[in-house]
Tab-separated table of N, CA and C in Angstrom:
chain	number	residue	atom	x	y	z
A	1	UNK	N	0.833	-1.179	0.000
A	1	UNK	CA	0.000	0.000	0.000
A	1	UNK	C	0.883	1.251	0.000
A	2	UNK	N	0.573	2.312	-1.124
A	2	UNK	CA	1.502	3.454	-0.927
A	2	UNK	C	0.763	4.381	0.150
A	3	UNK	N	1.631	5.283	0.472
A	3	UNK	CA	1.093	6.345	1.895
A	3	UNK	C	1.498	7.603	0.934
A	4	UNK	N	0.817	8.725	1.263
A	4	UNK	CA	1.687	10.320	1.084
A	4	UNK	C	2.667	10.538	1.215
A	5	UNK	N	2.757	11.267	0.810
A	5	UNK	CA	4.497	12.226	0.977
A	5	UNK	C	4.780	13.089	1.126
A	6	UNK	N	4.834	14.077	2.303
A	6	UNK	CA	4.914	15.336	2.738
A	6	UNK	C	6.197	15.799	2.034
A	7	UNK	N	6.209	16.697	2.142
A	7	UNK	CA	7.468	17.612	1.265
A	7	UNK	C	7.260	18.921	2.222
A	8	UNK	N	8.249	19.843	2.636
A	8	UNK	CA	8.280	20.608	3.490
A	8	UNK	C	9.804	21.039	3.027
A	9	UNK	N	10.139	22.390	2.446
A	9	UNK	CA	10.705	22.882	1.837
A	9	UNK	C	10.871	24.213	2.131
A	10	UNK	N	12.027	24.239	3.129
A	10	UNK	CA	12.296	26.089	3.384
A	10	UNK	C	13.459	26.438	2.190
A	11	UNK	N	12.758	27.856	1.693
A	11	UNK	CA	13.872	28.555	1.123
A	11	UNK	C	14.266	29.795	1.692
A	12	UNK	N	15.171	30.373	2.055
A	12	UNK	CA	15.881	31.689	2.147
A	12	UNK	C	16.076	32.506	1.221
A	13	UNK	N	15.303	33.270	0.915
A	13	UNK	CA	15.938	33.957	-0.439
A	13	UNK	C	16.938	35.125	-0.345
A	14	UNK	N	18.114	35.350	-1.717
A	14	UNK	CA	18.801	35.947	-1.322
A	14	UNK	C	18.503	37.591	-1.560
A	15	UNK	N	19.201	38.603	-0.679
A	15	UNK	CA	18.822	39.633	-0.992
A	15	UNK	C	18.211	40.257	-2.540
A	16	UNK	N	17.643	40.899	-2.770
A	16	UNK	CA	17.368	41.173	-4.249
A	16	UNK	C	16.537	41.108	-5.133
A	17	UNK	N	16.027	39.274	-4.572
A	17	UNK	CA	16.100	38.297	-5.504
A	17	UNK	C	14.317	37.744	-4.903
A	18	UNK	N	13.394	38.553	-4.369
A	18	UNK	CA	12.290	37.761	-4.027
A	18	UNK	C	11.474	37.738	-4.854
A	19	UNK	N	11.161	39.362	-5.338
A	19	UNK	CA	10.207	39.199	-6.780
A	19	UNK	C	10.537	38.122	-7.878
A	20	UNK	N	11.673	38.016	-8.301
A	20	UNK	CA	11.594	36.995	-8.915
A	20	UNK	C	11.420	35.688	-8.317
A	21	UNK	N	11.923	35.230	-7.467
A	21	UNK	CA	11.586	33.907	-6.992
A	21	UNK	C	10.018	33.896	-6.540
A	22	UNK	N	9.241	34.788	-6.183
A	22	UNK	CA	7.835	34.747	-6.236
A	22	UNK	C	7.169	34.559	-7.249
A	23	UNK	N	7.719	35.021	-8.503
A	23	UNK	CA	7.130	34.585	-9.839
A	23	UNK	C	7.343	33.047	-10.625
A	24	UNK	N	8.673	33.016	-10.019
A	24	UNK	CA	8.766	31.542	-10.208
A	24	UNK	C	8.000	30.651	-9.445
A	25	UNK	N	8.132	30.896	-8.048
A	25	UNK	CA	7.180	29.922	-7.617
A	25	UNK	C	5.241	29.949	-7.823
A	26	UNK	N	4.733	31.457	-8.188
A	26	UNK	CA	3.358	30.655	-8.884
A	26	UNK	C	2.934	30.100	-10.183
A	27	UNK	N	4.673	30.223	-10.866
A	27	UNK	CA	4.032	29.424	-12.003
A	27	UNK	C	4.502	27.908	-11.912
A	28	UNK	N	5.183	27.932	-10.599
A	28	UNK	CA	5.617	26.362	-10.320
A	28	UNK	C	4.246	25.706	-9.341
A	29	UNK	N	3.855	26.389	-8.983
A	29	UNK	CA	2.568	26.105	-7.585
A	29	UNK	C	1.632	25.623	-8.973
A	30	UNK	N	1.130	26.364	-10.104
A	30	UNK	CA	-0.134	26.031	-10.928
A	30	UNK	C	0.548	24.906	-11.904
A	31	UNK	N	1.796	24.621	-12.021
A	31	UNK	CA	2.421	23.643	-13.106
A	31	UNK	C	1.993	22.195	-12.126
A	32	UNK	N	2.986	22.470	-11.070
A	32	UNK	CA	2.594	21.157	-9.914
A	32	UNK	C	1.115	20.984	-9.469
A	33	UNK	N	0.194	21.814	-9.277
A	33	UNK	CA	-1.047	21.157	-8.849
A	33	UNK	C	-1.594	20.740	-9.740
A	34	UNK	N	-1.218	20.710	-11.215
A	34	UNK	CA	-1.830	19.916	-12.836
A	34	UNK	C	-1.334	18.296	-12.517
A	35	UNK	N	-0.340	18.426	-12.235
A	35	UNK	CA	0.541	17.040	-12.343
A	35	UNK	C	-0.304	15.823	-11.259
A	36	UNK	N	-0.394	14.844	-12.029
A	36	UNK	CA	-1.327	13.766	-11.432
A	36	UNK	C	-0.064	13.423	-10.415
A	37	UNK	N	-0.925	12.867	-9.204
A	37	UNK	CA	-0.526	12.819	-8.150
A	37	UNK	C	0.058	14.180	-6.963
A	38	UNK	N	-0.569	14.935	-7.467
A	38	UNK	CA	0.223	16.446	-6.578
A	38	UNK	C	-1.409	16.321	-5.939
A	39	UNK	N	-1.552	16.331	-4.239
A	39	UNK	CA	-2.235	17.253	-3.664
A	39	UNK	C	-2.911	17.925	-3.107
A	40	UNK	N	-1.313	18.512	-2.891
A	40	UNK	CA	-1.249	20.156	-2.429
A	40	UNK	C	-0.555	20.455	-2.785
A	41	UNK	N	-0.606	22.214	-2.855
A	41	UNK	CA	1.161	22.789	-3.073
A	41	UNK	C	0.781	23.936	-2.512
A	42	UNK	N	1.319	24.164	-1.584
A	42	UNK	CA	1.093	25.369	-0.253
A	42	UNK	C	2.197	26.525	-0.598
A	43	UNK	N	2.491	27.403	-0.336
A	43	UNK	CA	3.147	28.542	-0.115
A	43	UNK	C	3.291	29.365	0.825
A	44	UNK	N	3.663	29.829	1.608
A	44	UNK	CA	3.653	30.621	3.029
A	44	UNK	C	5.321	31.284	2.971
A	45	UNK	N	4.926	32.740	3.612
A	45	UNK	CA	6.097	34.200	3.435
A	45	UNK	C	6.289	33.878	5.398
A	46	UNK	N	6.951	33.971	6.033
A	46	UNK	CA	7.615	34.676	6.956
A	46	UNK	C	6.900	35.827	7.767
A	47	UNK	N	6.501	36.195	8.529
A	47	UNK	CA	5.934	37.255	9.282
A	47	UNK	C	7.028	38.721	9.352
A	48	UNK	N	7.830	37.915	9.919
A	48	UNK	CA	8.844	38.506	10.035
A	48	UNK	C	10.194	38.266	9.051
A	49	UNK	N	10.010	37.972	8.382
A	49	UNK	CA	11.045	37.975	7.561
A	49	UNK	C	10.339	37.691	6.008
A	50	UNK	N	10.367	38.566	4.977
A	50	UNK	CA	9.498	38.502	4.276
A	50	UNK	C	10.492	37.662	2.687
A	51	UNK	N	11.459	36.968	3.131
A	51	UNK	CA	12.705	36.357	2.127
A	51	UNK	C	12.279	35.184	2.594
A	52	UNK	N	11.950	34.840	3.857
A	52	UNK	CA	11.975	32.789	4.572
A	52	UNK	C	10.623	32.590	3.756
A	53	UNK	N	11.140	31.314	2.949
A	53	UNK	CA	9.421	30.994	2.441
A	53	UNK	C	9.550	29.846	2.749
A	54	UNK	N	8.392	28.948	3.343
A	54	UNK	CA	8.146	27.356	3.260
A	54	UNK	C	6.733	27.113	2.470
A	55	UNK	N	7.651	25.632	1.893
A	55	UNK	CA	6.547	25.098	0.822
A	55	UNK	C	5.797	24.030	1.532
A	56	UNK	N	4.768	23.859	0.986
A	56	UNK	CA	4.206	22.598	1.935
A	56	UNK	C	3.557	21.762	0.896
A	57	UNK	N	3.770	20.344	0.523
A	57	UNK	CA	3.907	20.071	-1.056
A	57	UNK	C	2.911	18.343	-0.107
A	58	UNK	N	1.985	18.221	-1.143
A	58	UNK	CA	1.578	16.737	-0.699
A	58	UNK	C	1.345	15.793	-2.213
A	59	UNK	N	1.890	14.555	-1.964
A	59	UNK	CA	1.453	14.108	-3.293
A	59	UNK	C	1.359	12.762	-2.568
A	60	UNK	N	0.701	11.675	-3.703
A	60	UNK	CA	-0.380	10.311	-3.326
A	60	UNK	C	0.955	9.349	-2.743
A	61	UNK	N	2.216	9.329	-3.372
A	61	UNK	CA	3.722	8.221	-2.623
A	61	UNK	C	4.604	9.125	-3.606
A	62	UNK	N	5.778	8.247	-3.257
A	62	UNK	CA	6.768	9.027	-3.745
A	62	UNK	C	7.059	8.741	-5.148
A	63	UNK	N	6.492	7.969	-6.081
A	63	UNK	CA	6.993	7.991	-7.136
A	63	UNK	C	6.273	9.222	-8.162
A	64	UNK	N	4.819	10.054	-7.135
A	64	UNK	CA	4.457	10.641	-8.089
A	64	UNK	C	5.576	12.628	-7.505
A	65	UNK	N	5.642	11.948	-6.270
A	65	UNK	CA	6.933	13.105	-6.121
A	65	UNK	C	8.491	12.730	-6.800
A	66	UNK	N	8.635	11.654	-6.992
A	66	UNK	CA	10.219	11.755	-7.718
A	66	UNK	C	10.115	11.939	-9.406
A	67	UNK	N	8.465	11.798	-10.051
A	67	UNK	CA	8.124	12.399	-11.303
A	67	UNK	C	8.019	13.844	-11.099
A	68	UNK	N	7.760	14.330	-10.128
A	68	UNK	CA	7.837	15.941	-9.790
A	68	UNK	C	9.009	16.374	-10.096
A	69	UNK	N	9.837	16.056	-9.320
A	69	UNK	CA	11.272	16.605	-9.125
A	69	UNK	C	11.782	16.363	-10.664
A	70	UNK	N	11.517	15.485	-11.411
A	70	UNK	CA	11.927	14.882	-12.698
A	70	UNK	C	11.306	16.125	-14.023
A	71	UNK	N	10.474	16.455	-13.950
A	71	UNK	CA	9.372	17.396	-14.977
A	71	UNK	C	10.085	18.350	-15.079
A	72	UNK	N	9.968	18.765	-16.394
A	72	UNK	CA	10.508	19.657	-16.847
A	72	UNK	C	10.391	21.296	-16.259
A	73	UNK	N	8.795	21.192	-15.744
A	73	UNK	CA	8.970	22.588	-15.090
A	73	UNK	C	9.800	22.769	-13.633
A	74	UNK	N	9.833	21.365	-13.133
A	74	UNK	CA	10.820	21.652	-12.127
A	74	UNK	C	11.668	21.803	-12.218
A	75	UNK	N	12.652	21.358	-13.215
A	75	UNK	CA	13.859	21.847	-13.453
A	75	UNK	C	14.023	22.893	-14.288
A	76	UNK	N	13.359	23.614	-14.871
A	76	UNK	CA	13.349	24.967	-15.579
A	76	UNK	C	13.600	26.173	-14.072
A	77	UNK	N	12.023	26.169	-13.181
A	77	UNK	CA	11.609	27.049	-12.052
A	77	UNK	C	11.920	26.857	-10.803
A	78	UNK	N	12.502	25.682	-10.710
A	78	UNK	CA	13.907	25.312	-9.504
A	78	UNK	C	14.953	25.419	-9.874
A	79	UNK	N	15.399	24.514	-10.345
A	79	UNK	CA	16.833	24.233	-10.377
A	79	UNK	C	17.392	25.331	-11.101
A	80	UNK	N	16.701	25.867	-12.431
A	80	UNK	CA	17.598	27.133	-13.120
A	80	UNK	C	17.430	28.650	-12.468
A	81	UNK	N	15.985	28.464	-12.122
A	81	UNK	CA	15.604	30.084	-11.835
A	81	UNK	C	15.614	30.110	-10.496
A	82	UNK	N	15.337	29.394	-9.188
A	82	UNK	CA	14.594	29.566	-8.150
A	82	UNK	C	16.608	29.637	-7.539
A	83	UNK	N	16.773	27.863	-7.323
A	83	UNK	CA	17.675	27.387	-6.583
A	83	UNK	C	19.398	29.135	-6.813
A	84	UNK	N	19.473	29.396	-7.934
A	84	UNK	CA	20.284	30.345	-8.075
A	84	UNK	C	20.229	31.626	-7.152
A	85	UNK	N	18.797	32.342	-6.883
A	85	UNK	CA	18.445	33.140	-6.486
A	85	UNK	C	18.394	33.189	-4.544
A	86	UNK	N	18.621	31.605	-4.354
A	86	UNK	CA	18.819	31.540	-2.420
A	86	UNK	C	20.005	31.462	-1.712
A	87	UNK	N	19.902	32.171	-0.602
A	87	UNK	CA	20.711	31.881	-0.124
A	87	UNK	C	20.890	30.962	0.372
A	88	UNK	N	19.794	29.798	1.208
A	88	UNK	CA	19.750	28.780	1.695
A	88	UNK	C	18.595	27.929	0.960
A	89	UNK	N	18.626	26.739	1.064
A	89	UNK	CA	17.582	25.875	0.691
A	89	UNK	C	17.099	24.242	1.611
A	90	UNK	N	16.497	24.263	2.281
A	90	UNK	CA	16.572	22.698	3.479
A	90	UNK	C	14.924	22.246	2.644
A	91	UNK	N	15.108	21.081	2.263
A	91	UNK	CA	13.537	19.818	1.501
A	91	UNK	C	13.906	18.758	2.907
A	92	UNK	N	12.594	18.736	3.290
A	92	UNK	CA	12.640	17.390	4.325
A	92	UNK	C	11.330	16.754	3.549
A	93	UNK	N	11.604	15.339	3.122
A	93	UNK	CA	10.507	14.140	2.636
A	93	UNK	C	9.954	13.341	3.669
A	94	UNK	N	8.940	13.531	3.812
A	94	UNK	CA	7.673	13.296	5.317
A	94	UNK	C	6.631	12.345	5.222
A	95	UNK	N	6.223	11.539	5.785
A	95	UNK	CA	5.326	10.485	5.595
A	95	UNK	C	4.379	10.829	7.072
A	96	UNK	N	3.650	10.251	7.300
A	96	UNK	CA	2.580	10.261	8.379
A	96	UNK	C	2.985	9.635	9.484
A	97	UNK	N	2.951	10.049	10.567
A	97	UNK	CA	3.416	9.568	11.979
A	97	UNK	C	1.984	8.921	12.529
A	98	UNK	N	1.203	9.193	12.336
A	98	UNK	CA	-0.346	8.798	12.973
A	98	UNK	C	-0.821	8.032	12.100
């Protein structure tokens, strides 16, 4: 039986650099919630710090998250545009405790 797969994804962004990484990430938020097996795809800014963003990403097991990470828009709006623009980046892969 497959279970979910939490995805929980802080980025730091680097000075400069938020407008763009905000644009990248809603056209990565509407690319990923198309993709069979995505869902959720959450977004949340920092109170206090308006650069800390965490993602909050749910999909059905992990093979429809390691086709995520695999798709072309992820590697266009991560890996080329997003990942360049942080200063830090921490992905923790999460399953259900209960």
């Amino acid at each position: 039986m497959s279970e979910n797969v939490v995805v929980v994804a802080t980025w730091h962004v680097a000075a400069g650099e938020l407008d763009a990484v905000l644009g990248a990430l809603a056209g990565l938020r509407r690319a990923s919630l198309a993709e069979p097996g995505c869902l959720a795809y959450d977004a949340h800014q920092a109170l206090d710090d308006p650069n800390l963003l965490v993602l909050v990403e749910r999909y059905l097991d992990a093979a429809f998250l390691d086709a995520h990470v695999a798709s072309e828009h992820f590697q266009r709006l991560v890996v080329d545009t997003v990942v360049p623009r942080l200063a830090s980046r921490h992905v923790e892969r999460l399953r259900s405790a209960l």
